Short mmCIF file of C-alpha atoms in Angstrom, two decimals:
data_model
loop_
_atom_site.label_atom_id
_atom_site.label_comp_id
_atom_site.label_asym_id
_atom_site.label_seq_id
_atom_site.Cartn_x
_atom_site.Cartn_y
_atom_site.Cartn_z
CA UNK D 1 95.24 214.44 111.71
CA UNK D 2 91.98 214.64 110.04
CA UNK D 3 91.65 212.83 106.35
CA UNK D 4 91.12 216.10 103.95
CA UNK D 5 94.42 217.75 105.30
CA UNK D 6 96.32 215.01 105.13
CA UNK D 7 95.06 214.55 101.60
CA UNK D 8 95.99 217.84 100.90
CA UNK D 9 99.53 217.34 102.41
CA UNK D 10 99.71 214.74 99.98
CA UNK D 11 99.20 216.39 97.37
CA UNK D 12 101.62 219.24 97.96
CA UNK D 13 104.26 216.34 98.22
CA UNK D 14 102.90 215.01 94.75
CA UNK D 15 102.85 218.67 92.72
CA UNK D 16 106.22 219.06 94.12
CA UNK D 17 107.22 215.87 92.76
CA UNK D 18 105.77 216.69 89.60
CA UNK D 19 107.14 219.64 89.03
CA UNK D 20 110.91 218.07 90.13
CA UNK D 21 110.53 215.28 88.14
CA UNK D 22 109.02 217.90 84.86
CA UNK D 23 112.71 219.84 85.51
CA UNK D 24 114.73 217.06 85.33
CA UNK D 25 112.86 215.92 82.15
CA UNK D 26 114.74 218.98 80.85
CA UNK D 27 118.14 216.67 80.10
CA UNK D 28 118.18 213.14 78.72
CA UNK D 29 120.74 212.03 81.01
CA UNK D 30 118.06 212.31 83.99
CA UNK D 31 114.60 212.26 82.31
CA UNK D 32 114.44 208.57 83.49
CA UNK D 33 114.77 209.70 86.90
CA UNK D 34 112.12 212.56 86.36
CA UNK D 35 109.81 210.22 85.06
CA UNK D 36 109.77 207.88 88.26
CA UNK D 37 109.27 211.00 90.44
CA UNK D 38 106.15 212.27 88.55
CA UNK D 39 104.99 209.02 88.11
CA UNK D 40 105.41 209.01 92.47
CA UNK D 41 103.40 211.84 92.76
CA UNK D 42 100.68 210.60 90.42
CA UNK D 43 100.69 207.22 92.31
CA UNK D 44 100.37 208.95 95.87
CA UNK D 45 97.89 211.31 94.21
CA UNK D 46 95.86 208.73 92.80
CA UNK D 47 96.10 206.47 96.15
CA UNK D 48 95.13 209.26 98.56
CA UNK D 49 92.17 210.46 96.52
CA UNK D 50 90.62 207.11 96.93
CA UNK D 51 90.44 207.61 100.26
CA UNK D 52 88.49 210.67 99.64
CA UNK D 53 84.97 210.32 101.13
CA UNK D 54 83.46 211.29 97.87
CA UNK D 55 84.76 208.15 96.51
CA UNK D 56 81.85 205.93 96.71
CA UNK D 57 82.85 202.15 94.37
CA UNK D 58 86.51 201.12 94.61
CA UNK D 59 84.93 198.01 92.68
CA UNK D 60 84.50 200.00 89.40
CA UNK D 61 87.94 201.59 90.01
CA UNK D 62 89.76 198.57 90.65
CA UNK D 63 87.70 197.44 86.89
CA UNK D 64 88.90 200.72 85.71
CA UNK D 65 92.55 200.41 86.65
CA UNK D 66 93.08 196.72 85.18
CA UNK D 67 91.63 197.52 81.53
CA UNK D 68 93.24 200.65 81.46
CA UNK D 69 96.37 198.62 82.44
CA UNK D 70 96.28 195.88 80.34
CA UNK D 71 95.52 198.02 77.00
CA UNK D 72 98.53 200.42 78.33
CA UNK D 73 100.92 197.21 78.04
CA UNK D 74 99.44 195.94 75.05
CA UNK D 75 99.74 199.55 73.70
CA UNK D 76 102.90 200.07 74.97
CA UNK D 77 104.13 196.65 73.01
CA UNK D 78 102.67 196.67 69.84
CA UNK D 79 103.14 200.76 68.81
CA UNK D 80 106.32 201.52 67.09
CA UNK D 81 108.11 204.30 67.56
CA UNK D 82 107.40 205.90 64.57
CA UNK D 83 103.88 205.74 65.03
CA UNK D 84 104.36 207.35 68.88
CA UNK D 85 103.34 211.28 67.55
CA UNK D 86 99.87 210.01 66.72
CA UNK D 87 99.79 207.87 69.69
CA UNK D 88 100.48 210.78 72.29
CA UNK D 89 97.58 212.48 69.64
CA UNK D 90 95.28 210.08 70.34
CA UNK D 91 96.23 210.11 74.01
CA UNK D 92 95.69 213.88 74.39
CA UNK D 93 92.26 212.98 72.92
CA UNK D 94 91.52 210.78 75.51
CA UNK D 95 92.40 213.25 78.26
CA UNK D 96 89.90 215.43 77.01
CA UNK D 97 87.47 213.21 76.48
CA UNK D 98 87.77 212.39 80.44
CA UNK D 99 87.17 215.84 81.57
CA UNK D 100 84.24 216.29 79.33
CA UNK D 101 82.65 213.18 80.75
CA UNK D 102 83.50 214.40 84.76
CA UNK D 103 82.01 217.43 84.00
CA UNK D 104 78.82 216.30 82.58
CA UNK D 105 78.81 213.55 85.37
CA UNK D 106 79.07 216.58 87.96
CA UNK D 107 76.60 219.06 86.87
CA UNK D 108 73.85 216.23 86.18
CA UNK D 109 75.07 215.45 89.92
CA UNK D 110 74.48 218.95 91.07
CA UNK D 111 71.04 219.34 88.65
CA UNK D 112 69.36 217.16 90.77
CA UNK D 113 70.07 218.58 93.77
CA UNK D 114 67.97 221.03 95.77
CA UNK D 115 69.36 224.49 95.47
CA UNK D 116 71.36 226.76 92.28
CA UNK D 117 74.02 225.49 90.61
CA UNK D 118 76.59 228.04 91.74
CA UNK D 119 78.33 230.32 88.92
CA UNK D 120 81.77 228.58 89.82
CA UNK D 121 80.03 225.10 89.02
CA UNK D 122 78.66 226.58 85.59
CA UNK D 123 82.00 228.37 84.31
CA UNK D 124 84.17 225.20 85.44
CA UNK D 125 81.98 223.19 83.70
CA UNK D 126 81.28 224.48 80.92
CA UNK D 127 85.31 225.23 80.38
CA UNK D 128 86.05 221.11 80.65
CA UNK D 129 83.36 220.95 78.74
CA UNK D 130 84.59 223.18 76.38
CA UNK D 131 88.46 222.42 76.18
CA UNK D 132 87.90 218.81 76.90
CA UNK D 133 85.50 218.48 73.78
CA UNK D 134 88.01 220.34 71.21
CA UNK D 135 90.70 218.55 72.43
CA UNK D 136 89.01 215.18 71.99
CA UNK D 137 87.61 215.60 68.13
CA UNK D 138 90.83 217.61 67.26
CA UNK D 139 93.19 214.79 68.35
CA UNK D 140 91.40 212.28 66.66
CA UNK D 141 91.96 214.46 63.59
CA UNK D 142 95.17 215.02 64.33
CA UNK D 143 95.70 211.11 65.11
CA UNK D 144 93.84 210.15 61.69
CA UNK D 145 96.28 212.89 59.59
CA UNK D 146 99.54 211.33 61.35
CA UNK D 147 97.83 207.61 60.93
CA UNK D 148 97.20 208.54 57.64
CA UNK D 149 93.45 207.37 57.50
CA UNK D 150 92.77 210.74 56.27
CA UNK D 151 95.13 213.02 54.12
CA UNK D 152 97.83 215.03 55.82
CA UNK D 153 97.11 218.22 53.48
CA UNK D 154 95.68 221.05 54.94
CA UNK D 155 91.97 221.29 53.88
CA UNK D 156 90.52 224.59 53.34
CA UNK D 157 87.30 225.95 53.54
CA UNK D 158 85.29 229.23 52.74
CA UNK D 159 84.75 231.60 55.52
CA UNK D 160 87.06 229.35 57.56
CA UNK D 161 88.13 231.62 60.83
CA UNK D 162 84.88 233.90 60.39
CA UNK D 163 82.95 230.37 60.96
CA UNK D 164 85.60 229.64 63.94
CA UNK D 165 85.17 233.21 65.50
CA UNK D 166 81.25 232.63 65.83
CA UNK D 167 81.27 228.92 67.13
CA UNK D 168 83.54 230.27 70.24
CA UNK D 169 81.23 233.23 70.60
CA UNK D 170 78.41 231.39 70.22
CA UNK D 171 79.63 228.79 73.30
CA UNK D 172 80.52 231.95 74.84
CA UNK D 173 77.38 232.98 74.50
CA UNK D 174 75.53 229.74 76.14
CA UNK D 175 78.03 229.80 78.67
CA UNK D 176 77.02 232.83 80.33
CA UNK D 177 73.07 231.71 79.67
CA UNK D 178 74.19 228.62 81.71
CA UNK D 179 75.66 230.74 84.61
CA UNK D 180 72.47 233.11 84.46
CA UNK D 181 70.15 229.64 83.94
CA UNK D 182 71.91 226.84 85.79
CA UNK D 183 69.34 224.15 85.17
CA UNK D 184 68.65 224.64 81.32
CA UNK D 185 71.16 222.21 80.44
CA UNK D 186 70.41 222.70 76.82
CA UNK D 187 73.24 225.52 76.82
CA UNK D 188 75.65 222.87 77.97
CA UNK D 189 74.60 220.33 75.99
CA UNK D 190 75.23 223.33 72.62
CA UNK D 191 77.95 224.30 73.91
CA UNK D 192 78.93 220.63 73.94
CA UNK D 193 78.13 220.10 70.22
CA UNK D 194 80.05 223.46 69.43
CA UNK D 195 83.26 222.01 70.87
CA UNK D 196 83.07 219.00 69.07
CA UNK D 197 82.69 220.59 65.62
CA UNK D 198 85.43 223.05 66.41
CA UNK D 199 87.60 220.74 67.08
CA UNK D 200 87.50 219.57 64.16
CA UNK D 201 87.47 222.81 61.81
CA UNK D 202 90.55 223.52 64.00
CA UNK D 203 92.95 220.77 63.12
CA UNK D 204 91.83 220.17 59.56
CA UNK D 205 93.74 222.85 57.73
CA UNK D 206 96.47 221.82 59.61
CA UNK D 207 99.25 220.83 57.01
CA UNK D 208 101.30 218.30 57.38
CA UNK D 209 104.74 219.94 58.46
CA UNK D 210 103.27 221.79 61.00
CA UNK D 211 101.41 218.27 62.95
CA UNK D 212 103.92 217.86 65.40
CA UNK D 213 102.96 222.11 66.43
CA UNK D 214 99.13 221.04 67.00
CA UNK D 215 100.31 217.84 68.75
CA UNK D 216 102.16 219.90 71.11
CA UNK D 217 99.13 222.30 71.20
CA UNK D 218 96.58 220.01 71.74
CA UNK D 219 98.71 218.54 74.93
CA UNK D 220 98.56 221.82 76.34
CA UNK D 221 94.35 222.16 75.83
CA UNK D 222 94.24 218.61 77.60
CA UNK D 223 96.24 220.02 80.69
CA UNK D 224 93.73 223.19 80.73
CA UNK D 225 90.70 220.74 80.48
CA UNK D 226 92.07 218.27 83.17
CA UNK D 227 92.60 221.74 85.49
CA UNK D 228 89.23 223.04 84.56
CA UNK D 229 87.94 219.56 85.80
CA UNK D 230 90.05 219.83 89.20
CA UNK D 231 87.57 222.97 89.75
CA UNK D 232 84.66 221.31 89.10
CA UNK D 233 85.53 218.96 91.51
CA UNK D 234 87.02 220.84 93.81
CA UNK D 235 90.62 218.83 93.48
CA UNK D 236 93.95 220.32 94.00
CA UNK D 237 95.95 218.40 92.92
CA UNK D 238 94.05 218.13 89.32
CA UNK D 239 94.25 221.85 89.00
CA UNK D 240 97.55 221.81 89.83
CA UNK D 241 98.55 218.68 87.45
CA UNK D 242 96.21 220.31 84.86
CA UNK D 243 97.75 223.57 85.07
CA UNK D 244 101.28 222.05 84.92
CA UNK D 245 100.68 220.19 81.56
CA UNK D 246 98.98 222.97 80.09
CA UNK D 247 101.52 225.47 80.55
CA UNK D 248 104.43 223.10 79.32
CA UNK D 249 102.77 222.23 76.40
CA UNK D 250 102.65 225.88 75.30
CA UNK D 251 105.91 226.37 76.54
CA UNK D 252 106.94 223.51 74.39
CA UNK D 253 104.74 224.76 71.49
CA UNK D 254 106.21 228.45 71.29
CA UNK D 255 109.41 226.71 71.00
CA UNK D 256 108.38 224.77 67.85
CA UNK D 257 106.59 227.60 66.75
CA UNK D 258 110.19 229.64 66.59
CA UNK D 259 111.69 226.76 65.55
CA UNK D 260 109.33 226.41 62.77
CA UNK D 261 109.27 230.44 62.80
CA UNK D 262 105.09 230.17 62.69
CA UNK D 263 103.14 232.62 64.80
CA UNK D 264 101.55 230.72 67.95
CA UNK D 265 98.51 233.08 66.81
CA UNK D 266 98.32 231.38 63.42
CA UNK D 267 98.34 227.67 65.60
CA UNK D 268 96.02 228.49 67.76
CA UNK D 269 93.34 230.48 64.63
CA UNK D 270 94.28 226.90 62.54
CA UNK D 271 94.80 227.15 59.02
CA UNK D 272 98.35 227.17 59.53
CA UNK D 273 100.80 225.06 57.44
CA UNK D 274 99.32 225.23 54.08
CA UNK D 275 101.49 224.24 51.05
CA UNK D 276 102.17 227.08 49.03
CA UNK D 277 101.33 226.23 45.37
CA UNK D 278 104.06 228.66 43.82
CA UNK D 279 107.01 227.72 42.28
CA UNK D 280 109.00 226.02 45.69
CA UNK D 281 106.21 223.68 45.51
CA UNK D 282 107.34 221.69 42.20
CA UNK D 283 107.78 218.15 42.89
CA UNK D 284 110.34 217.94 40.25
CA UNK D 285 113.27 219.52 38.29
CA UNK D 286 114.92 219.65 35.47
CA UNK D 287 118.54 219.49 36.61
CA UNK D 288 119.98 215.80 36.90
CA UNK D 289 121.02 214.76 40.62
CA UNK D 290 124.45 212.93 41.67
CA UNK D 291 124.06 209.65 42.87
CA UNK D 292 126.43 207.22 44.93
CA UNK D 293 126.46 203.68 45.70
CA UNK D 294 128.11 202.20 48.73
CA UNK D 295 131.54 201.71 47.93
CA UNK D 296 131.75 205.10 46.54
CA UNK D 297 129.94 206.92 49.47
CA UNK D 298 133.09 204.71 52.11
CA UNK D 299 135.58 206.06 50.06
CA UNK D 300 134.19 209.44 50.53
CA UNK D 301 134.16 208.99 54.60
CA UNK D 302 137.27 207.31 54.99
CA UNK D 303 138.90 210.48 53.42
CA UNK D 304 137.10 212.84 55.72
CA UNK D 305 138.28 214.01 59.05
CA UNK D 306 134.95 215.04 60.68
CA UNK D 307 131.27 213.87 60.29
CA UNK D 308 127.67 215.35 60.87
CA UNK D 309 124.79 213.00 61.10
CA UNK D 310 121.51 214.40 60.54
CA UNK D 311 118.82 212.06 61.42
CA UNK D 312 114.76 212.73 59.78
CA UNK D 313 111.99 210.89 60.07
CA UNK D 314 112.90 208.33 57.31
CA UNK D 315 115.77 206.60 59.77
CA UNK D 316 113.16 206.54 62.29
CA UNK D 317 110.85 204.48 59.55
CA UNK D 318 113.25 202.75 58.30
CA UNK D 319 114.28 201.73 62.38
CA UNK D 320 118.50 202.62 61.08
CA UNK D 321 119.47 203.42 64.18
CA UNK D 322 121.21 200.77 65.28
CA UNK D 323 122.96 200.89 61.94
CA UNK D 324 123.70 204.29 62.83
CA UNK D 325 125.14 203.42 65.86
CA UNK D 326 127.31 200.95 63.89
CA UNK D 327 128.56 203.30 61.32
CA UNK D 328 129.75 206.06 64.47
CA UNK D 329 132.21 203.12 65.65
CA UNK D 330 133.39 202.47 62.62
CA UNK D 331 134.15 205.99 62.06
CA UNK D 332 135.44 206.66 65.43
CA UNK D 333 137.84 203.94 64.82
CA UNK D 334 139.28 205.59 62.30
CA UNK D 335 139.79 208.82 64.13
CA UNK D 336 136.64 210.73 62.60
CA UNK D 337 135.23 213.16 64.69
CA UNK D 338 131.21 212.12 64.46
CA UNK D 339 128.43 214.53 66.14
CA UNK D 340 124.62 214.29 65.35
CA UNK D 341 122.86 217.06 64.79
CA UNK D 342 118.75 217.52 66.00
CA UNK D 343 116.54 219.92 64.19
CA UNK D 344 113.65 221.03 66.82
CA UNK D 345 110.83 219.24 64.87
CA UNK D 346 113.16 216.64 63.49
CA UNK D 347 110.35 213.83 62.87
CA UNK D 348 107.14 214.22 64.12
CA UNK D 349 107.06 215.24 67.47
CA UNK D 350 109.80 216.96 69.92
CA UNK D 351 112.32 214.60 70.87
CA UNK D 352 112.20 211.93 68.62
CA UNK D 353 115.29 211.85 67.34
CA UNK D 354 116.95 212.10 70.31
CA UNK D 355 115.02 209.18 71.71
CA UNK D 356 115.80 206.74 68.80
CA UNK D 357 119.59 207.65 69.01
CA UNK D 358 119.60 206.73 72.95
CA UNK D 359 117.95 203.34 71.91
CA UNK D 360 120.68 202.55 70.15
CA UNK D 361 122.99 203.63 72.88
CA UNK D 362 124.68 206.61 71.15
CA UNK D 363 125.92 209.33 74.39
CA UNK D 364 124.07 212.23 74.55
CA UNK D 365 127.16 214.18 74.27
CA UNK D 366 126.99 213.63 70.52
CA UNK D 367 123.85 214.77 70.04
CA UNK D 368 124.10 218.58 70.01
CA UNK D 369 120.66 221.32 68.67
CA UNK D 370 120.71 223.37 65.52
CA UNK D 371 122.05 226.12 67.85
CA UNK D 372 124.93 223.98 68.53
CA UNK D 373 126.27 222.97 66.02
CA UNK D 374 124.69 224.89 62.61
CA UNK D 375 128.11 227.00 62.12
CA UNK D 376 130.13 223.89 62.76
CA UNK D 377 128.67 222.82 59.06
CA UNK D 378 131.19 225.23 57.25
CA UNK D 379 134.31 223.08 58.67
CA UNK D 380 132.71 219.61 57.82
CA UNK D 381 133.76 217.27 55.21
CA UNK D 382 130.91 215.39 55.47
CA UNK D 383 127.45 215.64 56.15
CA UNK D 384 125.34 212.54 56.09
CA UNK D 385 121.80 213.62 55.95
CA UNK D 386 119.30 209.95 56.78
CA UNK D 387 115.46 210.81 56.05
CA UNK D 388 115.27 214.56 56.93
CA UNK D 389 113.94 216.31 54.27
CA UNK D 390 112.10 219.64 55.24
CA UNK D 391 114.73 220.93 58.46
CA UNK D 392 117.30 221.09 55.54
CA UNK D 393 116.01 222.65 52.67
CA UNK D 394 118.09 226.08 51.56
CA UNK D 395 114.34 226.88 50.57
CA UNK D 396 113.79 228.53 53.77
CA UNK D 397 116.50 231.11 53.81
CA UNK D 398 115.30 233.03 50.35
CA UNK D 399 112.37 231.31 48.61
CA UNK D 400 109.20 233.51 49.90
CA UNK D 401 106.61 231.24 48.35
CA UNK D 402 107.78 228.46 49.77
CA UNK D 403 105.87 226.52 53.18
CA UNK D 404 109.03 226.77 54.55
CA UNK D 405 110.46 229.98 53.97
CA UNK D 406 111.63 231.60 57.18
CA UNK D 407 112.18 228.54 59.31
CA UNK D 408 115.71 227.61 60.84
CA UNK D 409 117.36 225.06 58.93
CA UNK D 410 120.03 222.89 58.96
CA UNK D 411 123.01 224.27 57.24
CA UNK D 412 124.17 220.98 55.86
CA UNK D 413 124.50 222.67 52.32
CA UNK D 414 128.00 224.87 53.86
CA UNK D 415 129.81 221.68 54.33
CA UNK D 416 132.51 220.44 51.68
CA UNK D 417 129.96 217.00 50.88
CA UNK D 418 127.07 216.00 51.77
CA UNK D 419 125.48 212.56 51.51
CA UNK D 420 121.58 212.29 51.72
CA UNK D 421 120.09 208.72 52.05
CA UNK D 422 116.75 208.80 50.47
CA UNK D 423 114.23 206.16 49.13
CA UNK D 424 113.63 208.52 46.16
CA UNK D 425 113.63 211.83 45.15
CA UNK D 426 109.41 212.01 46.59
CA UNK D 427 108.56 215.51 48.21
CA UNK D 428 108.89 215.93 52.32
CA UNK D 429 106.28 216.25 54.59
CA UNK D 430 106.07 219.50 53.65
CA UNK D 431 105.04 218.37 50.28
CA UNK D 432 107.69 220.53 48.12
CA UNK D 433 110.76 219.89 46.71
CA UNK D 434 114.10 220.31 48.52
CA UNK D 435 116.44 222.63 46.91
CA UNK D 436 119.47 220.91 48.50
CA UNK D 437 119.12 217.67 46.03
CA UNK D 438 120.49 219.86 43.39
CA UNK D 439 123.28 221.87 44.93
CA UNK D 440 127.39 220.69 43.31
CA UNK D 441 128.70 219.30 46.31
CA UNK D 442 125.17 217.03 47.29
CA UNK D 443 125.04 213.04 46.14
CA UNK D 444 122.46 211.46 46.60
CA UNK D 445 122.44 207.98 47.95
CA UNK D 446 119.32 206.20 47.19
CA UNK D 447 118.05 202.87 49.28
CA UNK D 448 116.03 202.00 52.58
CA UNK D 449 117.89 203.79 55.51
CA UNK D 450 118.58 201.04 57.20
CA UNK D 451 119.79 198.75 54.59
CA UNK D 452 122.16 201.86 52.84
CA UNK D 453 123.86 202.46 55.87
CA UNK D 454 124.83 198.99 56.69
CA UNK D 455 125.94 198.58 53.28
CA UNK D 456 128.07 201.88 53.79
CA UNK D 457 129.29 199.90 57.13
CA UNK D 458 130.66 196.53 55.25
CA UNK D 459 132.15 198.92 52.25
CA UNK D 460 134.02 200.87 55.19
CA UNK D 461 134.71 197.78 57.06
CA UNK D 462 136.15 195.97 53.71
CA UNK D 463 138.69 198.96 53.16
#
């Protein structure tokens, strides 16, 4: 069997594996296993292709491999899990930043060659190019906005999609001037500086509750880059790995968009997630809030028969989920019936509640989607809200001028009580005030997640 067809055998075995182990990502209770399979096919993939004969150094590859490695690990270590959505930002970044590097390596290859560059060497190139240069300058953005280096509010500016429109004409325009004249690299080269800017004007008016949309975006734009790269080299399984991770990330990002109920047009134009200056966006009220402390909040649950848990972002800072964990057994104990309930774009990217609960060892079973278990609110005593601010706001269900009017909430506000554990009564992401502070039968329970609830466990456990 000669080398290229076996290589290409091999990579049918890894794009199968990929796309096994990408459906069994699809439920928590097997997403370990998925990961090992894609992670096969990448390692057979990555194996094989050395033995390519247009690999030339393994020396620089072996170099390659053992600093990527070793800043993986350290990586890997030292980010918390509240700092992952910018992390898989910044790594999106890097993807692109790969494929605009390949391509720029391949078509100086191919310049100095005897001969035309060929239009399918132009277009592929100047699409990695492209994609792979918007993806890198937006994820920074978007990894500076999450890091908060730079300030999470959308920033405006005049004639902002008019300005947009023309840059991606205009590298539309040198695009087909580098298919008509191959070797006048100064089209690629604009075209380059184009992507870079745009990249930027993209993800800049991006607000704040609407990051974890252009995260999901901007995964998708790294999967077309790395496929547009797999043409330029001529490498199947790159196209094929590409094209996979560009077509679940906008899978993935039409969900959010619905979930968010934003128009995957408006995401992809930018200037999406604005916060509305009318009246929803007040930070504060005049109507005084009902507080509890501890001991009053445990007499409240031991009196209740059934419990929602609705983690947010501020359990994840606060790292409560082991307290969490702690107050479900307690609760069980008693006979409570305890669920958790997931917003979509609970936190700051998809799945991150769900991946902080089953660090604390809490069954999956419990931990049902807004789908689920939203009409289940009307029969609970209790609903604990920890940190989630925005996915429960009644805001969304009447107030037109508010960011979040429209989206699917959370309807913790039908239950008989509910309990929100907040540091203060400060704004969302979002950035506007959350209608649900106010409402009769909502106490607010002010305090560090973590510490609150483990002061609600030794009141409960004291009883």
């Amino acid at each position: 069997m000669n080398t290229p067809l076996l290589i290409n055998i091999v990579y049918l075995i890894s794009s199968v594996l990929f796309i096994y182990g990408i459906k069994k990502l699809g439920s928590p209770k097997t997403a370990r296993q998925g990961n090992f399979l894609s992670a096969l096919g990448m390692f057979l993939a990555v194996v094989f292709t050395l033995f390519d004969k247009h690999i030339f150094s393994f020396e620089y590859i072996l170099v390659g491999l053992l600093v990527g490695s070793a800043i993986g690990v350290v990586f890997a270590v030292k980010v918390e899990m509240t700092a992952m959505p910018q992390m898989v930002g910044l790594l999106n970044g890097f993807g692109g930043a790969a494929s605009v590097l390949v391509g720029l390596a391949e078509y100086i290859k191919f310049d100095s060659l005897p001969g035309d560059i060929s239009a399918k060497i132009s277009i592929t190139v100047g699409l990695a190019v492209f994609i792979g240069a918007v993806t890198f300058t937006g994820s920074l953005v978007a990894y500076l906005k999450l890091q908060g280096t730079i300030s999470g509010n959308s920033v405006q500016y005049p004639m902002q999609h008019p300005l947009n429109a023309l840059l991606i004409l205009t590298a539309i325009a040198c695009l087909v001037l580098l298919i008509w004249f191959p070797h006048d690299d100064v089209y690629l080269y604009v075209i380059l500086g184009i992507s870079l800017v745009l990249g930027v004007l993209l993800v800049i008016p991006i607000g704040g509750a609407d990051m974890p949309v252009a995260i999901s975006l901007l995964n998708s734009y790294s999967g077309l880059a790395g496929s547009a790269t797999g043409f330029v080299l001529d490498n199947n399984m790159l196209i094929i790995a590409g094209a996979l991770v560009g077509a679940s990330g906008i899978i993935l990002t039409n969900i959010m968009c619905k979930a968010m109920n934003r128009s995957l047009l408006n995401v992809v134009l930018g200037g999406f997630g604005a916060t509305s200056s009318g009246p929803s966006a007040v930070a504060k009220r005049d109507v005084a809030v009902k507080s509890v402390d501890s001991e009053e909040a445990a007499m409240i649950f031991d009196s209740a028969s059934s419990v929602i848990i609705v983690p947010g972002y501020g359990m994840a800072v606060a790292q409560a989920q082991h307290a969490v964990k702690d107050l479900m057994d307690i609760l069980m104990k008693r006979g409570i019936n305890v669920r958790f309930a997931i917003h979509p774009v609970a936190g700051r990217m998809p799945g991150h509640m769900n991946i902080l609960l089953a660090e604390s060892n809490i069954p999956y079973e419990y931990m049902l989607s807004l789908e689920e278990i939203n009409e289940d609110f009307r029969n609970t005593d209790v609903s604990l809200v920890i940190g989630a601010n925005d996915v429960v706001n009644p805001a969304a269900r009447h107030d037109t001028t508010s960011p979040v009017y429209g989206m699917p909430i959370l309807n913790v506000d039908y239950g008989k009580t509910t309990i929100i554990i907040k540091r203060s009564m400060a704004a969302g992401y979002a950035g506007i005030d959350n209608e649900l502070f106010y409402l009769p039968n909502s106490l607010m329970y002010f305090g560090d997640a973590k510490e609150a609830v483990t002061k609600l466990n030794n009141a409960l456990k004291a009883m």
